[in-house]
PDB file of C-alpha atoms and ligand atoms in Angstrom:
ATOM      1  CA  MET R  95      37.605  34.475 -59.328  1.00  0.00           C
ATOM      2  CA  ILE R  96      36.888  33.319 -55.795  1.00  0.00           C
ATOM      3  CA  PHE R  97      33.467  34.104 -54.332  1.00  0.00           C
ATOM      4  CA  ALA R  98      33.210  33.202 -50.656  1.00  0.00           C
ATOM      5  CA  ALA R  99      30.105  33.605 -48.500  1.00  0.00           C
ATOM      6  CA  ASN R 100      30.446  33.818 -44.736  1.00  0.00           C
ATOM      7  CA  LEU R 101      26.964  33.144 -43.370  1.00  0.00           C
ATOM      8  CA  LYS R 102      28.131  33.814 -39.790  1.00  0.00           C
ATOM      9  CA  CYS R 103      25.469  33.000 -37.163  1.00  0.00           C
ATOM     10  CA  ASN R 104      22.649  32.928 -39.724  1.00  0.00           C
ATOM     11  CA  HIS R 105      20.711  30.075 -41.348  1.00  0.00           C
ATOM     12  CA  THR R 106      19.593  26.835 -39.761  1.00  0.00           C
ATOM     13  CA  ARG R 107      20.083  23.272 -40.861  1.00  0.00           C
ATOM     14  CA  SER R 108      16.833  23.332 -42.824  1.00  0.00           C
ATOM     15  CA  SER R 109      17.222  26.780 -44.361  1.00  0.00           C
ATOM     16  CA  PHE R 110      20.799  26.041 -45.406  1.00  0.00           C
ATOM     17  CA  LYS R 111      19.649  22.871 -47.163  1.00  0.00           C
ATOM     18  CA  LEU R 112      17.399  25.016 -49.348  1.00  0.00           C
ATOM     19  CA  TYR R 113      20.191  27.572 -49.809  1.00  0.00           C
ATOM     20  CA  ALA R 114      22.592  24.837 -50.949  1.00  0.00           C
ATOM     21  CA  ASN R 115      20.066  23.225 -53.318  1.00  0.00           C
ATOM     22  CA  THR R 116      19.475  26.509 -55.113  1.00  0.00           C
ATOM     23  CA  LEU R 117      23.177  27.314 -55.208  1.00  0.00           C
ATOM     24  CA  ASN R 118      24.067  23.848 -56.517  1.00  0.00           C
ATOM     25  CA  LYS R 119      21.673  24.266 -59.421  1.00  0.00           C
ATOM     26  CA  ALA R 120      22.999  27.730 -60.234  1.00  0.00           C
ATOM     27  CA  LEU R 121      26.590  26.474 -60.200  1.00  0.00           C
ATOM     28  CA  GLU R 122      26.182  23.566 -62.572  1.00  0.00           C
ATOM     29  CA  SER R 123      28.488  25.347 -65.010  1.00  0.00           C
ATOM     30  CA  THR R 124      30.903  27.785 -63.441  1.00  0.00           C
ATOM     31  CA  ASN R 125      34.621  28.289 -63.646  1.00  0.00           C
ATOM     32  CA  ASP R 126      34.733  30.376 -60.499  1.00  0.00           C
ATOM     33  CA  GLU R 127      35.695  28.979 -57.106  1.00  0.00           C
ATOM     34  CA  ILE R 128      32.731  29.225 -54.769  1.00  0.00           C
ATOM     35  CA  ILE R 129      33.163  28.707 -51.026  1.00  0.00           C
ATOM     36  CA  VAL R 130      30.385  28.860 -48.440  1.00  0.00           C
ATOM     37  CA  PHE R 131      30.878  28.958 -44.682  1.00  0.00           C
ATOM     38  CA  PRO R 132      27.590  27.887 -43.064  1.00  0.00           C
ATOM     39  CA  PRO R 133      27.164  27.601 -39.296  1.00  0.00           C
ATOM     40  CA  SER R 134      28.716  24.238 -38.402  1.00  0.00           C
ATOM     41  CA  ILE R 135      25.404  22.857 -37.182  1.00  0.00           C
ATOM     42  CA  ALA R 136      24.222  23.108 -40.808  1.00  0.00           C
ATOM     43  CA  PHE R 137      27.112  21.317 -42.566  1.00  0.00           C
ATOM     44  CA  LEU R 138      25.862  19.114 -45.386  1.00  0.00           C
ATOM     45  CA  GLU R 139      26.987  15.551 -45.987  1.00  0.00           C
ATOM     46  CA  ASP R 140      25.968  15.592 -49.653  1.00  0.00           C
ATOM     47  CA  LYS R 141      28.328  16.476 -52.460  1.00  0.00           C
ATOM     48  CA  CYS R 142      28.010  20.123 -53.490  1.00  0.00           C
ATOM     49  CA  ASN R 143      29.015  22.245 -56.474  1.00  0.00           C
ATOM     50  CA  PHE R 144      30.708  24.578 -54.031  1.00  0.00           C
ATOM     51  CA  ILE R 145      33.320  24.157 -51.340  1.00  0.00           C
ATOM     52  CA  GLN R 146      31.951  23.947 -47.815  1.00  0.00           C
ATOM     53  CA  GLY R 147      34.142  25.631 -45.258  1.00  0.00           C
ATOM     54  CA  ALA R 148      34.200  25.914 -41.478  1.00  0.00           C
ATOM     55  CA  GLN R 149      33.851  29.348 -39.885  1.00  0.00           C
ATOM     56  CA  ASN R 150      35.723  28.059 -36.857  1.00  0.00           C
ATOM     57  CA  PHE R 151      37.289  24.957 -35.332  1.00  0.00           C
ATOM     58  CA  TYR R 152      39.550  24.024 -32.466  1.00  0.00           C
ATOM     59  CA  PRO R 153      43.136  22.960 -33.274  1.00  0.00           C
ATOM     60  CA  CYS R 154      42.679  19.336 -32.250  1.00  0.00           C
ATOM     61  CA  VAL R 155      41.483  16.127 -33.838  1.00  0.00           C
ATOM     62  CA  ASN R 156      39.217  15.478 -30.847  1.00  0.00           C
ATOM     63  CA  GLY R 157      39.547  15.690 -27.090  1.00  0.00           C
ATOM     64  CA  ALA R 158      38.398  17.292 -23.860  1.00  0.00           C
ATOM     65  CA  PHE R 159      37.543  20.740 -25.239  1.00  0.00           C
ATOM     66  CA  THR R 160      33.982  21.477 -24.207  1.00  0.00           C
ATOM     67  CA  GLY R 161      31.910  23.157 -26.877  1.00  0.00           C
ATOM     68  CA  GLU R 162      34.555  22.943 -29.586  1.00  0.00           C
ATOM     69  CA  ILE R 163      34.671  21.247 -32.981  1.00  0.00           C
ATOM     70  CA  GLY R 164      37.760  19.269 -33.975  1.00  0.00           C
ATOM     71  CA  LYS R 165      39.140  17.865 -37.203  1.00  0.00           C
ATOM     72  CA  MET R 166      37.307  14.601 -36.653  1.00  0.00           C
ATOM     73  CA  HIS R 167      34.012  16.476 -36.917  1.00  0.00           C
ATOM     74  CA  LEU R 168      35.068  18.376 -40.016  1.00  0.00           C
ATOM     75  CA  ASP R 169      36.239  15.142 -41.652  1.00  0.00           C
ATOM     76  CA  GLU R 170      32.799  13.627 -41.253  1.00  0.00           C
ATOM     77  CA  PHE R 171      31.493  16.312 -43.631  1.00  0.00           C
ATOM     78  CA  SER R 172      34.611  16.183 -45.871  1.00  0.00           C
ATOM     79  CA  ILE R 173      35.410  19.757 -44.909  1.00  0.00           C
ATOM     80  CA  LYS R 174      38.849  20.742 -46.109  1.00  0.00           C
ATOM     81  CA  CYS R 175      38.603  24.515 -45.932  1.00  0.00           C
ATOM     82  CA  VAL R 176      38.661  26.771 -42.867  1.00  0.00           C
ATOM     83  CA  LEU R 177      38.350  30.442 -42.051  1.00  0.00           C
ATOM     84  CA  ILE R 178      40.913  31.704 -39.544  1.00  0.00           C
ATOM     85  CA  GLY R 179      41.377  35.130 -37.970  1.00  0.00           C
ATOM     86  CA  HIS R 180      38.030  36.734 -38.755  1.00  0.00           C
ATOM     87  CA  SER R 181      37.776  39.942 -36.746  1.00  0.00           C
ATOM     88  CA  GLU R 182      34.574  38.730 -35.110  1.00  0.00           C
ATOM     89  CA  ARG R 183      36.547  35.786 -33.703  1.00  0.00           C
ATOM     90  CA  ARG R 184      39.711  37.744 -32.985  1.00  0.00           C
ATOM     91  CA  ALA R 185      37.540  39.801 -30.635  1.00  0.00           C
ATOM     92  CA  LEU R 186      36.969  36.613 -28.589  1.00  0.00           C
ATOM     93  CA  GLY R 187      40.440  35.119 -28.418  1.00  0.00           C
ATOM     94  CA  ASP R 188      44.127  35.808 -28.595  1.00  0.00           C
ATOM     95  CA  GLU R 189      46.768  35.602 -31.285  1.00  0.00           C
ATOM     96  CA  ASN R 190      48.294  32.437 -29.865  1.00  0.00           C
ATOM     97  CA  LEU R 191      45.087  30.577 -30.591  1.00  0.00           C
ATOM     98  CA  ILE R 192      44.967  31.987 -34.123  1.00  0.00           C
ATOM     99  CA  LYS R 193      48.512  30.820 -34.704  1.00  0.00           C
ATOM    100  CA  ALA R 194      47.731  27.383 -33.246  1.00  0.00           C
ATOM    101  CA  LYS R 195      44.733  27.107 -35.573  1.00  0.00           C
ATOM    102  CA  PHE R 196      46.807  28.111 -38.574  1.00  0.00           C
ATOM    103  CA  ASP R 197      49.591  25.653 -37.774  1.00  0.00           C
ATOM    104  CA  PHE R 198      47.118  22.827 -37.178  1.00  0.00           C
ATOM    105  CA  ALA R 199      45.182  23.534 -40.382  1.00  0.00           C
ATOM    106  CA  LYS R 200      48.421  23.749 -42.366  1.00  0.00           C
ATOM    107  CA  GLU R 201      49.735  20.519 -40.904  1.00  0.00           C
ATOM    108  CA  HIS R 202      46.532  18.799 -42.050  1.00  0.00           C
ATOM    109  CA  GLY R 203      46.533  20.362 -45.507  1.00  0.00           C
ATOM    110  CA  PHE R 204      43.393  22.478 -45.188  1.00  0.00           C
ATOM    111  CA  LYS R 205      42.685  25.337 -47.544  1.00  0.00           C
ATOM    112  CA  ILE R 206      42.955  28.346 -45.242  1.00  0.00           C
ATOM    113  CA  ILE R 207      41.286  31.683 -45.715  1.00  0.00           C
ATOM    114  CA  PHE R 208      43.218  33.861 -43.309  1.00  0.00           C
ATOM    115  CA  CYS R 209      41.501  37.147 -42.463  1.00  0.00           C
ATOM    116  CA  ILE R 210      43.275  40.347 -41.521  1.00  0.00           C
ATOM    117  CA  GLY R 211      42.041  43.903 -41.149  1.00  0.00           C
ATOM    118  CA  GLU R 212      42.503  47.073 -39.199  1.00  0.00           C
ATOM    119  CA  ASP R 213      40.003  49.193 -37.297  1.00  0.00           C
ATOM    120  CA  LEU R 214      39.291  52.856 -37.936  1.00  0.00           C
ATOM    121  CA  GLU R 215      41.646  54.045 -35.211  1.00  0.00           C
ATOM    122  CA  ILE R 216      44.629  52.313 -36.795  1.00  0.00           C
ATOM    123  CA  LYS R 217      43.594  53.560 -40.219  1.00  0.00           C
ATOM    124  CA  ASN R 218      43.296  57.140 -39.021  1.00  0.00           C
ATOM    125  CA  GLN R 219      46.774  56.908 -37.509  1.00  0.00           C
ATOM    126  CA  ASN R 220      48.107  55.811 -40.911  1.00  0.00           C
ATOM    127  CA  LYS R 221      49.312  52.568 -39.366  1.00  0.00           C
ATOM    128  CA  THR R 222      47.358  50.186 -41.566  1.00  0.00           C
ATOM    129  CA  LEU R 223      50.243  48.519 -43.378  1.00  0.00           C
ATOM    130  CA  GLU R 224      52.411  47.939 -40.330  1.00  0.00           C
ATOM    131  CA  PHE R 225      49.381  46.583 -38.447  1.00  0.00           C
ATOM    132  CA  LEU R 226      48.546  44.138 -41.240  1.00  0.00           C
ATOM    133  CA  GLU R 227      52.165  43.075 -41.541  1.00  0.00           C
ATOM    134  CA  LYS R 228      52.121  42.203 -37.853  1.00  0.00           C
ATOM    135  CA  GLN R 229      48.938  40.161 -38.272  1.00  0.00           C
ATOM    136  CA  LEU R 230      50.615  38.240 -41.088  1.00  0.00           C
ATOM    137  CA  LYS R 231      53.866  37.644 -39.240  1.00  0.00           C
ATOM    138  CA  ILE R 232      52.512  34.675 -37.287  1.00  0.00           C
ATOM    139  CA  ILE R 233      51.669  32.548 -40.332  1.00  0.00           C
ATOM    140  CA  ASP R 234      53.545  30.833 -43.148  1.00  0.00           C
ATOM    141  CA  LEU R 235      52.947  33.161 -46.084  1.00  0.00           C
ATOM    142  CA  ASN R 236      54.311  30.557 -48.502  1.00  0.00           C
ATOM    143  CA  TYR R 237      51.763  27.885 -47.564  1.00  0.00           C
ATOM    144  CA  GLU R 238      50.450  26.651 -50.908  1.00  0.00           C
ATOM    145  CA  ASN R 239      46.848  26.332 -49.753  1.00  0.00           C
ATOM    146  CA  LEU R 240      46.584  29.840 -48.343  1.00  0.00           C
ATOM    147  CA  ILE R 241      44.175  32.601 -49.338  1.00  0.00           C
ATOM    148  CA  ILE R 242      44.408  35.954 -47.561  1.00  0.00           C
ATOM    149  CA  ALA R 243      41.259  38.030 -47.049  1.00  0.00           C
ATOM    150  CA  TYR R 244      41.629  41.725 -46.305  1.00  0.00           C
ATOM    151  CA  GLU R 245      38.595  42.766 -44.282  1.00  0.00           C
ATOM    152  CA  PRO R 246      38.916  46.209 -42.715  1.00  0.00           C
ATOM    153  CA  ILE R 247      36.859  46.133 -39.520  1.00  0.00           C
ATOM    154  CA  TYR R 248      35.342  49.547 -40.189  1.00  0.00           C
ATOM    155  CA  SER R 249      33.719  48.262 -43.364  1.00  0.00           C
ATOM    156  CA  ILE R 250      32.258  44.991 -42.063  1.00  0.00           C
ATOM    157  CA  GLY R 251      28.490  45.111 -41.827  1.00  0.00           C
ATOM    158  CA  THR R 252      28.354  48.869 -42.293  1.00  0.00           C
ATOM    159  CA  GLY R 253      27.142  48.978 -45.885  1.00  0.00           C
ATOM    160  CA  VAL R 254      30.177  51.070 -46.791  1.00  0.00           C
ATOM    161  CA  SER R 255      33.172  49.270 -48.257  1.00  0.00           C
ATOM    162  CA  ALA R 256      36.733  50.574 -48.065  1.00  0.00           C
ATOM    163  CA  THR R 257      37.639  52.868 -50.947  1.00  0.00           C
ATOM    164  CA  LYS R 258      39.077  51.493 -54.147  1.00  0.00           C
ATOM    165  CA  GLU R 259      42.308  53.385 -53.418  1.00  0.00           C
ATOM    166  CA  ASP R 260      42.653  51.928 -49.915  1.00  0.00           C
ATOM    167  CA  ILE R 261      41.954  48.374 -51.083  1.00  0.00           C
ATOM    168  CA  ASN R 262      44.412  48.814 -53.928  1.00  0.00           C
ATOM    169  CA  LYS R 263      47.144  50.054 -51.600  1.00  0.00           C
ATOM    170  CA  VAL R 264      46.649  47.208 -49.137  1.00  0.00           C
ATOM    171  CA  LEU R 265      46.443  44.417 -51.725  1.00  0.00           C
ATOM    172  CA  GLU R 266      49.544  45.780 -53.424  1.00  0.00           C
ATOM    173  CA  PHE R 267      51.324  45.628 -50.073  1.00  0.00           C
ATOM    174  CA  ILE R 268      50.160  42.104 -49.200  1.00  0.00           C
ATOM    175  CA  SER R 269      51.139  40.876 -52.662  1.00  0.00           C
ATOM    176  CA  SER R 270      54.680  42.031 -51.951  1.00  0.00           C
ATOM    177  CA  LEU R 271      54.731  39.639 -48.967  1.00  0.00           C
ATOM    178  CA  SER R 272      52.897  36.604 -50.320  1.00  0.00           C
ATOM    179  CA  LYS R 273      51.887  34.959 -53.575  1.00  0.00           C
ATOM    180  CA  ALA R 274      48.591  33.778 -52.034  1.00  0.00           C
ATOM    181  CA  PRO R 275      45.373  34.803 -53.804  1.00  0.00           C
ATOM    182  CA  LEU R 276      43.937  37.905 -52.135  1.00  0.00           C
ATOM    183  CA  LEU R 277      40.289  38.586 -51.333  1.00  0.00           C
ATOM    184  CA  TYR R 278      38.554  41.723 -50.176  1.00  0.00           C
ATOM    185  CA  GLY R 279      35.685  41.589 -47.688  1.00  0.00           C
ATOM    186  CA  GLY R 280      33.589  44.284 -46.034  1.00  0.00           C
ATOM    187  CA  SER R 281      30.199  45.425 -47.343  1.00  0.00           C
ATOM    188  CA  VAL R 282      30.645  43.879 -50.763  1.00  0.00           C
ATOM    189  CA  ASN R 283      27.350  44.220 -52.622  1.00  0.00           C
ATOM    190  CA  GLU R 284      25.892  44.437 -56.113  1.00  0.00           C
ATOM    191  CA  ASN R 285      26.774  48.120 -56.404  1.00  0.00           C
ATOM    192  CA  ASN R 286      30.486  47.781 -55.683  1.00  0.00           C
ATOM    193  CA  ILE R 287      31.495  44.217 -56.570  1.00  0.00           C
ATOM    194  CA  LYS R 288      32.538  44.915 -60.165  1.00  0.00           C
ATOM    195  CA  GLU R 289      34.791  47.779 -59.155  1.00  0.00           C
ATOM    196  CA  ILE R 290      36.338  45.699 -56.335  1.00  0.00           C
ATOM    197  CA  LEU R 291      37.002  42.666 -58.530  1.00  0.00           C
ATOM    198  CA  ALA R 292      38.725  44.927 -61.049  1.00  0.00           C
ATOM    199  CA  ILE R 293      41.324  46.050 -58.493  1.00  0.00           C
ATOM    200  CA  ASN R 294      44.861  44.878 -59.160  1.00  0.00           C
ATOM    201  CA  HIS R 295      45.811  41.716 -57.190  1.00  0.00           C
ATOM    202  CA  CYS R 296      42.171  41.098 -56.207  1.00  0.00           C
ATOM    203  CA  SER R 297      41.308  37.426 -56.789  1.00  0.00           C
ATOM    204  CA  GLY R 298      37.853  37.540 -55.264  1.00  0.00           C
ATOM    205  CA  VAL R 299      35.579  38.565 -52.446  1.00  0.00           C
ATOM    206  CA  LEU R 300      34.444  37.395 -49.026  1.00  0.00           C
ATOM    207  CA  ILE R 301      30.812  38.373 -48.624  1.00  0.00           C
ATOM    208  CA  GLY R 302      28.683  38.524 -45.474  1.00  0.00           C
ATOM    209  CA  SER R 303      25.268  40.214 -45.461  1.00  0.00           C
ATOM    210  CA  ALA R 304      24.852  40.350 -49.241  1.00  0.00           C
ATOM    211  CA  ALA R 305      25.202  36.554 -49.471  1.00  0.00           C
ATOM    212  CA  LEU R 306      22.640  35.669 -46.812  1.00  0.00           C
ATOM    213  CA  LYS R 307      19.930  35.313 -49.447  1.00  0.00           C
ATOM    214  CA  VAL R 308      21.088  32.729 -51.959  1.00  0.00           C
ATOM    215  CA  GLU R 309      19.524  34.622 -54.881  1.00  0.00           C
ATOM    216  CA  ASN R 310      21.655  37.650 -54.025  1.00  0.00           C
ATOM    217  CA  PHE R 311      24.805  35.555 -53.735  1.00  0.00           C
ATOM    218  CA  ILE R 312      24.108  33.976 -57.139  1.00  0.00           C
ATOM    219  CA  LYS R 313      23.576  37.430 -58.655  1.00  0.00           C
ATOM    220  CA  LEU R 314      26.934  38.566 -57.283  1.00  0.00           C
ATOM    221  CA  ILE R 315      28.673  35.490 -58.677  1.00  0.00           C
ATOM    222  CA  LYS R 316      27.065  35.762 -62.097  1.00  0.00           C
ATOM    223  CA  GLY R 317      27.701  39.511 -62.291  1.00  0.00           C
TER     224      GLY R 317
HETATM  225  P1  13P D 211      29.622  42.080 -44.646  1.00  0.00           P
HETATM  226  O1  13P D 211      29.663  41.687 -46.115  1.00  0.00           O
HETATM  227  O2  13P D 211      28.282  41.906 -44.018  1.00  0.00           O
HETATM  228  O3  13P D 211      30.221  43.434 -44.434  1.00  0.00           O
HETATM  229  O4  13P D 211      30.565  41.041 -43.879  1.00  0.00           O
HETATM  230  C1  13P D 211      31.834  40.821 -44.362  1.00  0.00           C
HETATM  231  C2  13P D 211      32.456  39.728 -43.588  1.00  0.00           C
HETATM  232  O5  13P D 211      32.713  39.867 -42.404  1.00  0.00           O
HETATM  233  C3  13P D 211      32.749  38.478 -44.297  1.00  0.00           C
HETATM  234  O6  13P D 211      33.561  37.642 -43.555  1.00  0.00           O
END
């Protein structure tokens, strides 16, 4: 199973060091794939028992892009995994940039967790599947280092995940388009994680709030 933690704009350099130390110890023997996306200011140089990923980057090696982080900066921390298309970033940019990020990350062999998800309006209009298909159209669904995360916007940070039936329907649909491992994200917590991981085609979870405390994240991983 894949357990990914998106720490978003939480944790500092010093608090993430403690987070990583505790997580490293807990992961000394695990067969699961654990990925953590800290804020980039907190990237660690040390070797970890988990994969460090970047929440964001700019599709360049380096250059005149004020405020951005390029591949050169990720390389310094041996970061080979990136999150692309999270709804919180989609809200800030356009699809062309998402596509440029995907193409750049693919060209450089990064593991990509590509996020898709509809809002409540689309869901209520019964347009979820066509909306998600459109979001997936801009990327190479056969890329061997791709993971797709389904994160319905209405469930992110609300404490209420999508229903088992809805997740099942969506993952079934995505699996008809791509062989990539599929994650679910959106209010995953200790009360619903077992049920979510048991859903057909679900290879893991992308966790926000419930992974902010390392002890909670470890509990979710260890079941
Ligand atoms: P929550 O788990 O806080 O709903 O966040 C999910 C998320 O956005 C992970 O990328």
